[in-house]
mmCIF file of C-alpha atoms in Angstrom:
data_model
loop_
_atom_site.group_PDB
_atom_site.id
_atom_site.type_symbol
_atom_site.label_atom_id
_atom_site.label_comp_id
_atom_site.label_asym_id
_atom_site.label_seq_id
_atom_site.Cartn_x
_atom_site.Cartn_y
_atom_site.Cartn_z
ATOM 1 C CA MET A 1 -9.628 138.032 55.614
ATOM 2 C CA GLY A 2 -6.859 140.674 55.582
ATOM 3 C CA GLY A 3 -7.810 143.919 53.710
ATOM 4 C CA GLY A 4 -11.618 143.615 54.014
ATOM 5 C CA VAL A 5 -14.265 143.032 51.310
ATOM 6 C CA LEU A 6 -14.961 145.531 48.463
ATOM 7 C CA PRO A 7 -18.591 146.613 47.800
ATOM 8 C CA ARG A 8 -20.296 145.427 44.625
ATOM 9 C CA GLY A 9 -20.016 147.777 41.601
ATOM 10 C CA ALA A 10 -16.636 149.199 42.587
ATOM 11 C CA GLY A 11 -14.911 147.629 39.566
ATOM 12 C CA GLN A 12 -12.669 150.585 38.665
ATOM 13 C CA PHE A 13 -11.534 150.992 42.245
ATOM 14 C CA ALA A 14 -10.907 147.282 42.462
ATOM 15 C CA ALA A 15 -8.783 147.321 39.308
ATOM 16 C CA GLU A 16 -6.628 150.123 40.642
ATOM 17 C CA ALA A 17 -6.374 148.540 44.049
ATOM 18 C CA ALA A 18 -5.358 145.181 42.589
ATOM 19 C CA SER A 19 -1.948 146.547 41.647
ATOM 20 C CA PHE A 20 -1.437 148.254 45.005
ATOM 21 C CA ARG A 21 0.053 146.198 47.871
ATOM 22 C CA PRO A 22 0.519 148.230 51.016
ATOM 23 C CA PRO A 23 3.032 146.943 53.554
ATOM 24 C CA CYS A 24 0.258 145.988 55.962
ATOM 25 C CA ARG A 25 -1.334 143.750 53.268
ATOM 26 C CA ASP A 26 2.024 142.069 52.593
ATOM 27 C CA ARG A 27 2.571 141.446 56.281
ATOM 28 C CA GLU A 28 -0.921 140.022 56.628
ATOM 29 C CA ARG A 29 -0.393 137.652 53.683
ATOM 30 C CA GLN A 30 2.940 136.536 55.139
ATOM 31 C CA ARG A 31 1.302 135.959 58.497
ATOM 32 C CA MET A 32 -1.543 133.947 56.986
ATOM 33 C CA SER A 33 0.875 131.887 54.904
ATOM 34 C CA ALA A 34 3.016 131.159 57.948
ATOM 35 C CA SER A 35 -0.069 130.188 59.944
ATOM 36 C CA VAL A 36 -0.437 127.065 57.807
ATOM 37 C CA ALA A 37 2.789 125.748 59.376
ATOM 38 C CA ARG A 38 2.794 127.756 62.630
ATOM 39 C CA ARG A 39 -0.479 128.534 64.307
ATOM 40 C CA GLU A 40 -0.999 128.615 68.039
ATOM 41 C CA ALA A 41 -0.930 126.055 70.822
ATOM 42 C CA ILE A 42 -2.563 125.680 74.214
ATOM 43 C CA ILE A 43 -1.163 123.388 76.889
ATOM 44 C CA LEU A 44 -3.236 122.581 79.954
ATOM 45 C CA SER A 45 -1.414 120.764 82.761
ATOM 46 C CA CYS A 46 -1.981 120.247 86.476
ATOM 47 C CA GLU A 47 1.775 119.898 87.002
ATOM 48 C CA TYR A 48 4.402 122.331 85.772
ATOM 49 C CA PRO A 49 7.862 123.684 86.600
ATOM 50 C CA PRO A 50 9.268 124.560 89.056
ATOM 51 C CA PHE A 51 7.659 121.400 90.483
ATOM 52 C CA PRO A 52 10.172 118.648 89.646
ATOM 53 C CA GLY A 53 7.766 115.913 88.511
ATOM 54 C CA GLY A 54 7.838 114.071 85.197
ATOM 55 C CA THR A 55 4.512 115.450 83.949
ATOM 56 C CA GLY A 56 5.609 118.972 84.818
ATOM 57 C CA SER A 57 8.909 118.510 83.007
ATOM 58 C CA TYR A 58 7.017 117.239 79.963
ATOM 59 C CA ALA A 59 4.608 120.180 79.852
ATOM 60 C CA GLY A 60 7.260 122.792 80.607
ATOM 61 C CA ASN A 61 9.672 121.546 77.974
ATOM 62 C CA LEU A 62 7.004 121.351 75.282
ATOM 63 C CA VAL A 63 6.030 124.952 76.008
ATOM 64 C CA GLU A 64 9.696 125.966 75.697
ATOM 65 C CA GLN A 65 10.132 124.110 72.413
ATOM 66 C CA LEU A 66 7.016 125.639 70.866
ATOM 67 C CA ARG A 67 7.871 129.168 71.940
ATOM 68 C CA ALA A 68 11.465 128.799 70.759
ATOM 69 C CA ALA A 69 10.066 127.858 67.329
ATOM 70 C CA GLY A 70 7.932 131.008 67.214
ATOM 71 C CA VAL A 71 4.623 129.316 68.035
ATOM 72 C CA ARG A 72 2.500 131.452 70.324
ATOM 73 C CA THR A 73 1.759 129.099 73.202
ATOM 74 C CA THR A 74 -0.716 129.603 76.008
ATOM 75 C CA ALA A 75 0.177 127.624 79.135
ATOM 76 C CA ILE A 76 -2.605 127.067 81.678
ATOM 77 C CA VAL A 77 -0.800 125.625 84.666
ATOM 78 C CA PRO A 78 -0.515 125.553 88.478
ATOM 79 C CA ASP A 79 0.891 128.240 90.710
ATOM 80 C CA TYR A 80 3.564 127.182 93.212
ATOM 81 C CA PRO A 81 3.807 130.054 95.703
ATOM 82 C CA ASP A 82 6.341 128.181 97.861
ATOM 83 C CA LEU A 83 8.754 127.587 94.960
ATOM 84 C CA PRO A 84 10.709 130.173 92.953
ATOM 85 C CA GLN A 85 9.120 130.694 89.560
ATOM 86 C CA ARG A 86 9.711 133.135 86.740
ATOM 87 C CA PRO A 87 6.828 135.041 85.123
ATOM 88 C CA ALA A 88 6.384 134.329 81.434
ATOM 89 C CA PRO A 89 4.057 135.780 78.786
ATOM 90 C CA ASP A 90 0.932 133.785 77.982
ATOM 91 C CA THR A 91 1.498 131.652 81.091
ATOM 92 C CA HIS A 92 -1.588 131.591 83.286
ATOM 93 C CA ARG A 93 -0.825 130.126 86.699
ATOM 94 C CA ILE A 94 -4.418 129.705 87.805
ATOM 95 C CA LEU A 95 -4.538 125.992 88.712
ATOM 96 C CA ARG A 96 -3.470 124.213 91.869
ATOM 97 C CA HIS A 97 -1.129 121.246 91.854
ATOM 98 C CA HIS A 98 -3.150 118.216 90.664
ATOM 99 C CA LYS A 99 -6.406 120.128 91.291
ATOM 100 C CA ILE A 100 -8.902 122.084 89.197
ATOM 101 C CA ALA A 101 -11.599 123.788 91.278
ATOM 102 C CA PRO A 102 -14.965 124.545 89.599
ATOM 103 C CA ALA A 103 -14.324 128.297 89.643
ATOM 104 C CA THR A 104 -10.924 127.725 88.063
ATOM 105 C CA ALA A 105 -12.466 125.502 85.393
ATOM 106 C CA LEU A 106 -14.590 128.473 84.301
ATOM 107 C CA LYS A 107 -11.432 130.585 83.985
ATOM 108 C CA VAL A 108 -9.902 127.871 81.825
ATOM 109 C CA LEU A 109 -13.010 127.852 79.631
ATOM 110 C CA ARG A 110 -12.775 131.631 79.167
ATOM 111 C CA LEU A 111 -9.146 131.324 78.096
ATOM 112 C CA LEU A 112 -10.060 128.606 75.606
ATOM 113 C CA MET A 113 -12.938 130.641 74.200
ATOM 114 C CA ALA A 114 -10.611 133.620 73.752
ATOM 115 C CA SER A 115 -8.074 131.522 71.812
ATOM 116 C CA PRO A 116 -8.266 130.954 68.046
ATOM 117 C CA ARG A 117 -10.230 127.924 66.996
ATOM 118 C CA SER A 118 -7.160 126.753 65.053
ATOM 119 C CA ALA A 119 -4.971 126.625 68.176
ATOM 120 C CA VAL A 120 -3.788 123.068 68.854
ATOM 121 C CA PHE A 121 -4.920 122.059 72.347
ATOM 122 C CA LEU A 122 -2.944 119.545 74.453
ATOM 123 C CA ALA A 123 -4.155 118.161 77.774
ATOM 124 C CA ALA A 124 -1.004 116.927 79.508
ATOM 125 C CA ASP A 125 -2.399 114.903 82.440
ATOM 126 C CA ILE A 126 -5.511 112.985 83.416
ATOM 127 C CA ARG A 127 -7.296 115.863 85.180
ATOM 128 C CA SER A 128 -6.644 118.140 82.230
ATOM 129 C CA VAL A 129 -7.907 115.448 79.854
ATOM 130 C CA LEU A 130 -11.215 115.162 81.701
ATOM 131 C CA LEU A 131 -11.694 118.929 81.603
ATOM 132 C CA ALA A 132 -10.695 119.128 77.928
ATOM 133 C CA SER A 133 -13.204 116.402 77.101
ATOM 134 C CA LEU A 134 -16.002 118.252 78.902
ATOM 135 C CA PHE A 135 -15.196 121.515 77.151
ATOM 136 C CA SER A 136 -14.958 119.738 73.809
ATOM 137 C CA ARG A 137 -18.515 118.512 74.218
ATOM 138 C CA LEU A 138 -19.619 122.075 75.008
ATOM 139 C CA THR A 139 -17.633 123.924 72.349
ATOM 140 C CA GLY A 140 -16.582 121.334 69.769
ATOM 141 C CA ARG A 141 -12.907 122.246 70.240
ATOM 142 C CA PRO A 142 -10.644 119.259 69.444
ATOM 143 C CA TYR A 143 -7.895 118.253 71.835
ATOM 144 C CA ARG A 144 -5.022 115.810 72.064
ATOM 145 C CA VAL A 145 -3.728 114.013 75.147
ATOM 146 C CA MET A 146 -0.631 112.564 76.769
ATOM 147 C CA VAL A 147 -0.565 109.267 78.685
ATOM 148 C CA HIS A 148 2.291 108.908 81.167
ATOM 149 C CA GLY A 149 1.815 105.337 82.366
ATOM 150 C CA SER A 150 -0.612 104.699 85.192
ATOM 151 C CA GLU A 151 -3.738 106.495 83.953
ATOM 152 C CA ALA A 152 -5.201 103.460 82.210
ATOM 153 C CA ILE A 153 -4.830 101.093 85.167
ATOM 154 C CA LYS A 154 -6.012 103.297 88.022
ATOM 155 C CA PHE A 155 -9.665 102.306 87.769
ATOM 156 C CA LYS A 156 -11.617 99.094 88.135
ATOM 157 C CA ARG A 157 -12.720 97.730 84.769
ATOM 158 C CA LYS A 158 -16.458 98.025 85.434
ATOM 159 C CA SER A 159 -16.386 101.336 87.306
ATOM 160 C CA LEU A 160 -18.235 104.436 86.097
ATOM 161 C CA MET A 161 -15.074 106.520 86.453
ATOM 162 C CA ARG A 162 -13.184 104.202 84.126
ATOM 163 C CA THR A 163 -15.923 104.604 81.514
ATOM 164 C CA ILE A 164 -15.703 108.393 81.782
ATOM 165 C CA VAL A 165 -11.899 108.394 81.585
ATOM 166 C CA ARG A 166 -11.861 105.991 78.637
ATOM 167 C CA ALA A 167 -14.291 108.200 76.713
ATOM 168 C CA ALA A 168 -12.229 111.315 77.482
ATOM 169 C CA TYR A 169 -9.029 109.784 76.137
ATOM 170 C CA CYS A 170 -10.461 107.885 73.192
ATOM 171 C CA ARG A 171 -12.421 110.796 71.691
ATOM 172 C CA SER A 172 -9.254 112.923 71.468
ATOM 173 C CA GLU A 173 -7.621 113.579 68.085
ATOM 174 C CA MET A 174 -4.252 112.165 69.217
ATOM 175 C CA VAL A 175 -3.255 109.881 72.090
ATOM 176 C CA SER A 176 0.461 110.366 72.751
ATOM 177 C CA THR A 177 2.244 107.970 75.073
ATOM 178 C CA ASN A 178 5.729 108.204 76.557
ATOM 179 C CA SER A 179 6.673 104.653 75.536
ATOM 180 C CA ALA A 180 5.461 101.681 73.538
ATOM 181 C CA ALA A 181 4.888 99.902 76.846
ATOM 182 C CA THR A 182 2.549 102.672 77.992
ATOM 183 C CA LEU A 183 0.625 102.500 74.711
ATOM 184 C CA ALA A 184 0.281 98.721 75.094
ATOM 185 C CA ILE A 185 -0.985 99.101 78.669
ATOM 186 C CA PHE A 186 -3.423 101.802 77.565
ATOM 187 C CA GLU A 187 -4.821 99.712 74.716
ATOM 188 C CA ASP A 188 -5.037 96.599 76.868
ATOM 189 C CA SER A 189 -7.227 98.542 79.285
ATOM 190 C CA PHE A 190 -9.186 100.859 76.983
ATOM 191 C CA GLY A 191 -9.025 99.150 73.589
ATOM 192 C CA HIS A 192 -7.183 99.987 70.386
ATOM 193 C CA VAL A 193 -6.804 103.686 69.565
ATOM 194 C CA PRO A 194 -5.931 104.324 65.895
ATOM 195 C CA GLN A 195 -4.820 107.829 66.823
ATOM 196 C CA GLY A 196 -2.286 106.452 69.326
ATOM 197 C CA LYS A 197 1.428 107.172 68.865
ATOM 198 C CA VAL A 198 4.616 106.997 70.910
ATOM 199 C CA ASN A 199 6.400 110.271 71.647
ATOM 200 C CA TYR A 200 9.401 109.588 73.864
ATOM 201 C CA LEU A 201 10.302 112.189 76.439
ATOM 202 C CA GLY A 202 13.535 114.154 76.199
ATOM 203 C CA VAL A 203 16.268 115.549 78.376
ATOM 204 C CA ASP A 204 17.212 119.196 78.638
ATOM 205 C CA GLU A 205 20.673 120.140 77.413
ATOM 206 C CA ALA A 206 21.466 121.510 80.883
ATOM 207 C CA TRP A 207 21.670 117.940 82.218
ATOM 208 C CA PHE A 208 24.731 117.340 80.038
ATOM 209 C CA ALA A 209 26.587 120.335 81.478
ATOM 210 C CA PRO A 210 29.499 119.744 83.888
ATOM 211 C CA PRO A 211 28.222 119.986 87.473
ATOM 212 C CA PRO A 212 29.760 122.197 90.170
ATOM 213 C CA GLU A 213 32.632 120.701 92.140
ATOM 214 C CA THR A 214 30.867 120.896 95.518
ATOM 215 C CA PHE A 215 27.389 120.167 96.836
ATOM 216 C CA GLU A 216 25.022 122.839 98.106
ATOM 217 C CA ASN A 217 23.295 120.334 100.384
ATOM 218 C CA VAL A 218 25.068 120.217 103.756
ATOM 219 C CA ALA A 219 24.752 116.440 104.265
ATOM 220 C CA LEU A 220 26.119 115.726 100.796
ATOM 221 C CA ALA A 221 28.937 118.260 101.157
ATOM 222 C CA ALA A 222 30.122 116.345 104.243
ATOM 223 C CA LEU A 223 30.578 113.071 102.318
ATOM 224 C CA PRO A 224 34.190 111.935 101.877
ATOM 225 C CA GLN A 225 35.509 111.919 98.314
ATOM 226 C CA ASP A 226 35.976 108.145 98.378
ATOM 227 C CA ALA A 227 32.359 107.428 99.396
ATOM 228 C CA ARG A 228 30.743 104.838 97.140
ATOM 229 C CA ILE A 229 27.526 106.654 96.374
ATOM 230 C CA VAL A 230 24.462 104.837 95.096
ATOM 231 C CA VAL A 231 21.572 107.165 94.293
ATOM 232 C CA THR A 232 17.862 107.003 93.584
ATOM 233 C CA VAL A 233 16.262 110.212 92.334
ATOM 234 C CA GLY A 234 12.498 110.379 92.648
ATOM 235 C CA ARG A 235 9.608 110.499 95.058
ATOM 236 C CA ILE A 236 9.842 108.180 98.057
ATOM 237 C CA GLU A 237 7.038 105.705 97.395
ATOM 238 C CA ASP A 238 6.666 101.968 96.940
ATOM 239 C CA ARG A 239 6.518 102.234 93.123
ATOM 240 C CA LYS A 240 10.124 103.516 93.067
ATOM 241 C CA GLY A 241 11.409 100.561 95.107
ATOM 242 C CA GLN A 242 13.652 102.318 97.638
ATOM 243 C CA LEU A 243 12.937 99.551 100.178
ATOM 244 C CA GLU A 244 14.094 96.878 97.715
ATOM 245 C CA THR A 245 17.175 98.978 96.954
ATOM 246 C CA VAL A 246 18.124 98.969 100.647
ATOM 247 C CA GLN A 247 17.774 95.179 100.630
ATOM 248 C CA LEU A 248 19.993 94.668 97.593
ATOM 249 C CA LEU A 249 22.638 97.041 98.945
ATOM 250 C CA ALA A 250 22.643 95.139 102.231
ATOM 251 C CA ASP A 251 23.144 91.958 100.184
ATOM 252 C CA ALA A 252 26.053 93.540 98.282
ATOM 253 C CA GLN A 253 27.696 94.412 101.587
ATOM 254 C CA ALA A 254 27.069 91.010 103.194
ATOM 255 C CA ARG A 255 27.849 88.649 100.298
ATOM 256 C CA HIS A 256 30.448 90.634 98.392
ATOM 257 C CA GLY A 257 32.027 92.669 101.170
ATOM 258 C CA VAL A 258 31.431 95.984 99.377
ATOM 259 C CA GLU A 259 32.502 98.728 101.769
ATOM 260 C CA GLY A 260 31.796 102.431 101.990
ATOM 261 C CA LEU A 261 28.367 102.354 100.333
ATOM 262 C CA VAL A 262 26.142 105.365 100.924
ATOM 263 C CA TYR A 263 22.576 105.197 99.648
ATOM 264 C CA ILE A 264 21.221 108.649 98.813
ATOM 265 C CA VAL A 265 17.555 109.154 98.000
ATOM 266 C CA ALA A 266 16.824 112.536 96.451
ATOM 267 C CA GLY A 267 13.132 113.372 96.320
ATOM 268 C CA ARG A 268 10.150 114.356 98.372
ATOM 269 C CA VAL A 269 8.391 111.894 100.660
ATOM 270 C CA GLU A 270 5.158 110.706 99.068
ATOM 271 C CA SER A 271 4.299 108.310 101.919
ATOM 272 C CA ASP A 272 5.513 108.856 105.480
ATOM 273 C CA ASP A 273 4.821 105.217 106.368
ATOM 274 C CA TYR A 274 6.876 103.982 103.432
ATOM 275 C CA ALA A 275 9.733 106.375 104.236
ATOM 276 C CA ASP A 276 9.752 105.056 107.815
ATOM 277 C CA GLN A 277 9.986 101.482 106.471
ATOM 278 C CA VAL A 278 12.958 102.445 104.302
ATOM 279 C CA LYS A 279 14.742 104.094 107.227
ATOM 280 C CA ALA A 280 14.062 101.171 109.557
ATOM 281 C CA ALA A 281 15.275 98.620 106.997
ATOM 282 C CA ALA A 282 18.471 100.590 106.369
ATOM 283 C CA ALA A 283 19.199 100.886 110.088
ATOM 284 C CA ALA A 284 18.587 97.158 110.657
ATOM 285 C CA ALA A 285 20.783 96.129 107.712
ATOM 286 C CA GLY A 286 23.620 98.558 108.373
ATOM 287 C CA VAL A 287 23.134 100.482 105.126
ATOM 288 C CA ARG A 288 24.087 104.135 105.423
ATOM 289 C CA LEU A 289 21.078 106.116 104.189
ATOM 290 C CA ILE A 290 20.651 109.830 103.467
ATOM 291 C CA LEU A 291 17.230 111.210 102.554
ATOM 292 C CA THR A 292 17.892 114.656 101.128
ATOM 293 C CA GLY A 293 14.432 115.787 100.111
ATOM 294 C CA ARG A 294 14.354 117.926 96.989
ATOM 295 C CA LEU A 295 17.729 118.964 95.619
ATOM 296 C CA SER A 296 18.839 121.562 93.126
ATOM 297 C CA ASP A 297 19.529 120.318 89.608
ATOM 298 C CA GLU A 298 23.196 121.171 90.196
ATOM 299 C CA ASP A 299 23.392 118.859 93.208
ATOM 300 C CA ILE A 300 21.595 116.090 91.320
ATOM 301 C CA ARG A 301 24.027 116.366 88.412
ATOM 302 C CA LEU A 302 26.970 116.149 90.814
ATOM 303 C CA LEU A 303 25.381 113.144 92.523
ATOM 304 C CA TYR A 304 25.117 111.362 89.179
ATOM 305 C CA LYS A 305 28.704 112.226 88.313
ATOM 306 C CA ARG A 306 30.073 110.893 91.603
ATOM 307 C CA ALA A 307 27.745 107.910 91.957
ATOM 308 C CA LEU A 308 28.782 104.327 91.449
ATOM 309 C CA ALA A 309 25.327 103.822 89.956
ATOM 310 C CA HIS A 310 21.815 105.160 89.842
ATOM 311 C CA ILE A 311 19.207 102.577 90.864
ATOM 312 C CA LEU A 312 15.553 102.506 89.844
ATOM 313 C CA CYS A 313 14.184 99.300 91.313
ATOM 314 C CA ALA A 314 10.709 100.051 89.994
ATOM 315 C CA ARG A 315 7.879 97.744 90.970
ATOM 316 C CA PRO A 316 4.907 96.729 88.792
ATOM 317 C CA LEU A 317 1.995 97.604 91.075
ATOM 318 C CA PRO A 318 -1.660 96.940 90.174
ATOM 319 C CA THR A 319 -2.495 100.653 89.768
ATOM 320 C CA LYS A 320 0.943 102.201 89.147
ATOM 321 C CA ILE A 321 3.595 101.686 86.497
ATOM 322 C CA GLU A 322 6.847 103.365 85.469
ATOM 323 C CA GLY A 323 5.862 104.508 81.995
ATOM 324 C CA PHE A 324 9.237 105.972 81.007
ATOM 325 C CA GLY A 325 11.747 106.861 83.717
ATOM 326 C CA LEU A 326 13.076 110.330 82.913
ATOM 327 C CA VAL A 327 15.691 110.076 85.672
ATOM 328 C CA LEU A 328 17.365 107.267 83.712
ATOM 329 C CA VAL A 329 18.075 109.664 80.858
ATOM 330 C CA GLU A 330 19.188 112.463 83.190
ATOM 331 C CA ALA A 331 21.596 110.095 84.943
ATOM 332 C CA GLY A 332 22.979 108.961 81.602
ATOM 333 C CA ALA A 333 23.631 112.590 80.654
ATOM 334 C CA GLN A 334 26.244 112.608 83.434
ATOM 335 C CA HIS A 335 27.766 109.255 82.388
ATOM 336 C CA CYS A 336 26.036 107.499 85.278
ATOM 337 C CA PRO A 337 24.867 103.919 84.560
ATOM 338 C CA SER A 338 21.485 102.842 85.915
ATOM 339 C CA ILE A 339 20.648 99.525 87.527
ATOM 340 C CA ALA A 340 16.952 99.158 86.741
ATOM 341 C CA SER A 341 14.097 96.687 86.747
ATOM 342 C CA HIS A 342 12.433 95.414 83.580
ATOM 343 C CA VAL A 343 9.143 97.219 84.162
ATOM 344 C CA GLY A 344 6.953 99.407 81.958
ATOM 345 C CA GLY A 345 8.882 101.648 79.596
ATOM 346 C CA ILE A 346 12.244 101.315 81.369
ATOM 347 C CA PRO A 347 13.727 98.826 78.825
ATOM 348 C CA GLU A 348 12.990 101.304 76.023
ATOM 349 C CA VAL A 349 15.010 103.954 77.847
ATOM 350 C CA VAL A 350 18.079 101.972 78.959
ATOM 351 C CA GLY A 351 17.957 99.415 76.140
ATOM 352 C CA GLU A 352 16.735 95.817 76.224
ATOM 353 C CA ASP A 353 20.329 94.595 75.997
ATOM 354 C CA SER A 354 21.584 96.558 79.009
ATOM 355 C CA PRO A 355 23.580 94.308 81.364
ATOM 356 C CA LEU A 356 22.111 96.306 84.248
ATOM 357 C CA LEU A 357 18.463 95.527 83.437
ATOM 358 C CA PHE A 358 16.870 92.884 85.656
ATOM 359 C CA ALA A 359 13.546 91.343 86.542
ATOM 360 C CA PRO A 360 12.072 93.332 89.455
ATOM 361 C CA GLU A 361 12.372 90.364 91.817
ATOM 362 C CA ALA A 362 16.046 89.693 90.940
ATOM 363 C CA LEU A 363 17.491 91.634 93.862
ATOM 364 C CA GLY A 364 20.407 89.201 94.210
ATOM 365 C CA ALA A 365 21.485 89.841 90.613
ATOM 366 C CA MET A 366 21.230 93.578 91.213
ATOM 367 C CA ALA A 367 23.446 93.205 94.283
ATOM 368 C CA ASP A 368 25.960 91.321 92.116
ATOM 369 C CA ALA A 369 25.905 94.245 89.662
ATOM 370 C CA VAL A 370 26.628 96.755 92.425
ATOM 371 C CA ALA A 371 29.597 94.663 93.541
ATOM 372 C CA ALA A 372 30.883 94.329 89.970
ATOM 373 C CA LEU A 373 30.715 98.083 89.432
ATOM 374 C CA ALA A 374 32.558 98.671 92.702
ATOM 375 C CA ARG A 375 35.302 96.194 91.741
ATOM 376 C CA ASP A 376 35.776 97.334 88.176
ATOM 377 C CA PRO A 377 35.957 101.118 87.586
ATOM 378 C CA ALA A 378 36.716 100.521 83.893
ATOM 379 C CA TRP A 379 33.449 98.612 83.447
ATOM 380 C CA ARG A 380 31.604 101.369 85.273
ATOM 381 C CA ALA A 381 33.165 103.933 82.886
ATOM 382 C CA GLU A 382 32.231 101.801 79.865
ATOM 383 C CA LEU A 383 28.609 101.535 80.987
ATOM 384 C CA GLY A 384 28.555 105.237 81.825
ATOM 385 C CA ALA A 385 29.682 106.082 78.292
ATOM 386 C CA ALA A 386 26.945 103.834 76.877
ATOM 387 C CA ALA A 387 24.349 105.536 79.095
ATOM 388 C CA PHE A 388 25.552 108.929 77.880
ATOM 389 C CA ALA A 389 25.278 107.895 74.230
ATOM 390 C CA ARG A 390 21.767 106.552 74.819
ATOM 391 C CA ALA A 391 20.711 109.751 76.617
ATOM 392 C CA ARG A 392 21.708 111.731 73.534
ATOM 393 C CA GLY A 393 18.983 109.904 71.630
ATOM 394 C CA PHE A 394 16.192 111.491 73.683
ATOM 395 C CA ASN A 395 15.409 115.162 73.134
ATOM 396 C CA TRP A 396 12.466 117.456 73.728
ATOM 397 C CA ARG A 397 12.470 118.841 70.193
ATOM 398 C CA ALA A 398 11.652 115.401 68.785
ATOM 399 C CA CYS A 399 8.947 114.962 71.437
ATOM 400 C CA ALA A 400 7.422 118.324 70.513
ATOM 401 C CA GLU A 401 7.551 117.559 66.781
ATOM 402 C CA GLY A 402 5.715 114.293 67.335
ATOM 403 C CA THR A 403 3.083 115.965 69.490
ATOM 404 C CA PHE A 404 2.582 119.036 67.281
ATOM 405 C CA PRO A 405 3.576 117.896 63.763
ATOM 406 C CA GLU A 406 1.501 120.612 62.086
ATOM 407 C CA LEU A 407 3.240 123.344 64.091
ATOM 408 C CA LEU A 408 6.843 122.162 64.021
ATOM 409 C CA ALA A 409 8.865 121.075 61.011
ATOM 410 C CA PRO A 410 11.415 118.351 61.834
ATOM 411 C CA ALA A 411 14.767 119.803 62.877
ATOM 412 C CA GLY A 412 16.957 120.271 59.812
ATOM 413 C CA ALA A 413 14.048 120.083 57.352
ATOM 414 C CA GLY A 414 14.606 122.106 54.229
ATOM 415 C CA GLN A 415 18.345 122.391 54.763
#
């Protein structure tokens, strides 16, 4: 403890010293008192900014919230040499994206061993959870985990890997999930977890800022001002339903005579075969399609602002599920309504009573919604305002408080 231990028999010295409080002793006592509420945190994640994925956004924003609150936070995360990234103290970019090599795992273990035992340890993705579980067995260090949606349904029920994954998650001190739907899916697959709790994701304040007036992307900058933009932001893969979106837009054009539609998909290609199917379907149906790849946040914000609607036609696949849908909140921050399918955690984000929430197979009803938005700008504005108000209900501070309650007092506490 601060100040050391006095030898036996030094009673007179002890009596004199008892009334003396040097500044260093006072600082030490203040530090130890503060440590009850604010200790240290460690976040291990195989995805991290500047990579634009949901898990990376989650890990990066929690690190920011903890550090802003004065909590010393060690981030053990991937390096992205092809993307611009800013150096930060206590940020160890030693992992690879979605990969932990054996040699790197030893580096992680050394960092954990060098950290205080009291540091709260979060494993933010499935690979990190497996490593945290292994190290916990070796060192006894507790850990908590985050479930994003598909982890619990990736594995066959009687497979060895499922048994290993279940043990890794269930022996943690806290199982956070990004929605009640994700928690239900997790418990249906792995059994009830008394330490389970829902911690909704948030949206950075920057998403509410007015976007620039022009696009950086050349293809987007060439669009006429009266283009009726429909946008999907996210990886191009079957789970996101870009192929179904092409079909419903073709239906809106054919049945309702909606003109000037431009379907913009902003995100990296996850499957070349699927991207080819989307392009072929759009060409056959006469739907104008622009695949932009990754965009800057500024261009995405401007897309949302100018779009008739954002569409997330998510599909419930056997091994993949949309656990939350962060893009729905980001779109709402720019007053952009989202047409979405009733899958996973999406209803919790947009609201069960949203008039733009449909069964995933109800493509005709979604096409009707596109036509209605195109016909009625006032209704589009009304729904955009509702989306904005709902987006304001999701913030990273609340997510961080729920994940690290012993480190962060609720905002406004004690005022």
